[in-house]
Amino acid sequence: MELNEHDTDPGLRTLKKQRTRQAIANTAIALFLARGFDEVSVAEIAAAAEVSKPTLFRYFASKEELVLHRFADHLGEAGRVVRDRPAGVTPLDALERHRLDGLAEHDPSTGMTAHPQAIAFLRLVYETPSLSAHLVDYLAADARALTEALDPDGGMAARLLAAQYVAVRQVLARAVWTRLADGQDVEEVGRIAAAETATAFALLRDGAAALGF
């Protein structure tokens, strides 16, 4: 799986790097799900993925990143939703619509997924202390991106609203995942999630009004 130094086509090199990165991550997550995050060493992952440890660390800065890189796909998403919202739509209206769409589409980032592997993956993240701790860094980065979208000057009101939204989003997602992990009916969980989303955003709007948004 190591890259061939003689590959000179930039497009081919990029594709091979992407494939290698994904293969390493998939191998790591499979091992973590089978045995537990703390029971698998980086050396074992590298051996199973047929790469050296230095190669693994060129793609992933830490053991935790082997798992949490999946959240990077959604990093800054809330900020993009706010920036790209139609004229006349408030930031919270845009974010609520985005979440409801995600629930309807069973987007795993909302917690709304009945796929056993996705449920197991979220269990790994939520129930492994080191992963939960590192996830905070991703959430903080997302809050910063949302703050900038709300107010390029990064004012306190925008920072507070962004922090509230990111925290609420995580509470809602974990509530959905918990119900699905407990075996509750998907359609019923979806209805509950939509109702809880409405309640959460009503509370956020009260806070946003007080902050001037």
PDB file of N, CA and C in Angstrom, residues 2 6 9 14 18 25 29 47 63 71 77 87 103 109 116 118 120 122 154-155 161 164 178 193-194 198 200 204 212:
ATOM      1  N   GLU A   2       2.165   1.107   0.248  1.00  0.00           N
ATOM      2  CA  GLU A   2       3.056   2.260   0.220  1.00  0.00           C
ATOM      3  C   GLU A   2       3.070   2.862  -1.185  1.00  0.00           C
ATOM      4  N   HIS A   6       8.151   6.398  -7.941  1.00  0.00           N
ATOM      5  CA  HIS A   6       8.313   6.677  -9.358  1.00  0.00           C
ATOM      6  C   HIS A   6       7.017   7.136 -10.020  1.00  0.00           C
ATOM      7  N   ASP A   9       2.709  11.224 -12.081  1.00  0.00           N
ATOM      8  CA  ASP A   9       1.457  11.882 -12.441  1.00  0.00           C
ATOM      9  C   ASP A   9       0.829  12.463 -11.172  1.00  0.00           C
ATOM     10  N   THR A  14      -2.223  11.851  -6.104  1.00  0.00           N
ATOM     11  CA  THR A  14      -3.291  12.322  -5.213  1.00  0.00           C
ATOM     12  C   THR A  14      -4.312  11.229  -4.969  1.00  0.00           C
ATOM     13  N   GLN A  18      -5.225   9.438  -1.400  1.00  0.00           N
ATOM     14  CA  GLN A  18      -6.584   9.387  -0.872  1.00  0.00           C
ATOM     15  C   GLN A  18      -6.991   7.955  -0.547  1.00  0.00           C
ATOM     16  N   ALA A  25      -7.648   4.343   7.545  1.00  0.00           N
ATOM     17  CA  ALA A  25      -8.739   4.683   8.457  1.00  0.00           C
ATOM     18  C   ALA A  25      -9.737   3.540   8.589  1.00  0.00           C
ATOM     19  N   ILE A  29     -10.604   1.647  12.108  1.00  0.00           N
ATOM     20  CA  ILE A  29     -11.950   1.643  12.682  1.00  0.00           C
ATOM     21  C   ILE A  29     -12.476   0.220  12.839  1.00  0.00           C
ATOM     22  N   ALA A  47       0.458  -2.363  10.682  1.00  0.00           N
ATOM     23  CA  ALA A  47       0.735  -3.693  10.138  1.00  0.00           C
ATOM     24  C   ALA A  47      -0.468  -4.232   9.372  1.00  0.00           C
ATOM     25  N   LYS A  63      -3.724   8.870  16.973  1.00  0.00           N
ATOM     26  CA  LYS A  63      -4.592   7.693  16.955  1.00  0.00           C
ATOM     27  C   LYS A  63      -6.059   8.117  16.927  1.00  0.00           C
ATOM     28  N   PHE A  71     -15.545  13.293  11.093  1.00  0.00           N
ATOM     29  CA  PHE A  71     -16.296  14.498  11.442  1.00  0.00           C
ATOM     30  C   PHE A  71     -15.807  15.710  10.660  1.00  0.00           C
ATOM     31  N   GLU A  77     -19.762  23.277   8.558  1.00  0.00           N
ATOM     32  CA  GLU A  77     -21.025  23.153   7.833  1.00  0.00           C
ATOM     33  C   GLU A  77     -22.056  24.178   8.302  1.00  0.00           C
ATOM     34  N   ALA A  87     -32.057  35.111   1.046  1.00  0.00           N
ATOM     35  CA  ALA A  87     -32.386  36.418   1.611  1.00  0.00           C
ATOM     36  C   ALA A  87     -33.681  36.320   2.413  1.00  0.00           C
ATOM     37  N   LEU A 103     -32.249  14.977   9.178  1.00  0.00           N
ATOM     38  CA  LEU A 103     -33.016  13.904   9.812  1.00  0.00           C
ATOM     39  C   LEU A 103     -33.809  13.117   8.767  1.00  0.00           C
ATOM     40  N   SER A 109     -24.679  12.399  10.728  1.00  0.00           N
ATOM     41  CA  SER A 109     -24.233  13.517  11.570  1.00  0.00           C
ATOM     42  C   SER A 109     -25.340  14.012  12.488  1.00  0.00           C
ATOM     43  N   PRO A 116     -26.269  -0.562  11.434  1.00  0.00           N
ATOM     44  CA  PRO A 116     -25.546  -1.086  12.606  1.00  0.00           C
ATOM     45  C   PRO A 116     -24.111  -0.575  12.722  1.00  0.00           C
ATOM     46  N   ALA A 118     -22.890   2.273  11.613  1.00  0.00           N
ATOM     47  CA  ALA A 118     -22.904   3.689  11.985  1.00  0.00           C
ATOM     48  C   ALA A 118     -23.225   3.845  13.463  1.00  0.00           C
ATOM     49  N   ALA A 120     -22.606   1.624  15.757  1.00  0.00           N
ATOM     50  CA  ALA A 120     -21.423   1.151  16.478  1.00  0.00           C
ATOM     51  C   ALA A 120     -20.308   2.192  16.440  1.00  0.00           C
ATOM     52  N   LEU A 122     -20.664   5.492  16.265  1.00  0.00           N
ATOM     53  CA  LEU A 122     -20.994   6.566  17.201  1.00  0.00           C
ATOM     54  C   LEU A 122     -20.836   6.109  18.646  1.00  0.00           C
ATOM     55  N   GLY A 154     -16.524  38.750  14.969  1.00  0.00           N
ATOM     56  CA  GLY A 154     -16.410  37.817  16.086  1.00  0.00           C
ATOM     57  C   GLY A 154     -16.893  38.368  17.407  1.00  0.00           C
ATOM     58  N   GLY A 155     -17.961  39.140  17.371  1.00  0.00           N
ATOM     59  CA  GLY A 155     -18.475  39.739  18.597  1.00  0.00           C
ATOM     60  C   GLY A 155     -18.963  38.713  19.605  1.00  0.00           C
ATOM     61  N   LEU A 161     -24.043  32.731  20.698  1.00  0.00           N
ATOM     62  CA  LEU A 161     -25.067  32.022  19.931  1.00  0.00           C
ATOM     63  C   LEU A 161     -24.477  30.799  19.244  1.00  0.00           C
ATOM     64  N   GLN A 164     -23.961  28.056  21.776  1.00  0.00           N
ATOM     65  CA  GLN A 164     -25.241  27.466  22.158  1.00  0.00           C
ATOM     66  C   GLN A 164     -25.731  26.503  21.081  1.00  0.00           C
ATOM     67  N   THR A 178     -28.965   7.515  20.862  1.00  0.00           N
ATOM     68  CA  THR A 178     -29.267   6.683  22.031  1.00  0.00           C
ATOM     69  C   THR A 178     -30.543   5.878  21.811  1.00  0.00           C
ATOM     70  N   ALA A 193     -37.415  13.171  17.161  1.00  0.00           N
ATOM     71  CA  ALA A 193     -36.287  14.061  16.857  1.00  0.00           C
ATOM     72  C   ALA A 193     -36.765  15.370  16.249  1.00  0.00           C
ATOM     73  N   ALA A 194     -37.756  15.302  15.367  1.00  0.00           N
ATOM     74  CA  ALA A 194     -38.291  16.523  14.754  1.00  0.00           C
ATOM     75  C   ALA A 194     -38.943  17.408  15.813  1.00  0.00           C
ATOM     76  N   ALA A 198     -37.714  21.195  17.107  1.00  0.00           N
ATOM     77  CA  ALA A 198     -38.569  22.384  17.188  1.00  0.00           C
ATOM     78  C   ALA A 198     -38.464  23.034  18.559  1.00  0.00           C
ATOM     79  N   ALA A 200     -35.958  22.760  20.738  1.00  0.00           N
ATOM     80  CA  ALA A 200     -34.608  23.287  20.919  1.00  0.00           C
ATOM     81  C   ALA A 200     -34.424  24.618  20.206  1.00  0.00           C
ATOM     82  N   LEU A 204     -33.492  28.352  21.433  1.00  0.00           N
ATOM     83  CA  LEU A 204     -32.374  29.099  20.843  1.00  0.00           C
ATOM     84  C   LEU A 204     -32.829  30.470  20.349  1.00  0.00           C
ATOM     85  N   GLY A 212     -29.633  39.883  20.281  1.00  0.00           N
ATOM     86  CA  GLY A 212     -29.738  40.820  19.168  1.00  0.00           C
ATOM     87  C   GLY A 212     -29.729  40.172  17.803  1.00  0.00           C
TER      88      GLY A 212
END
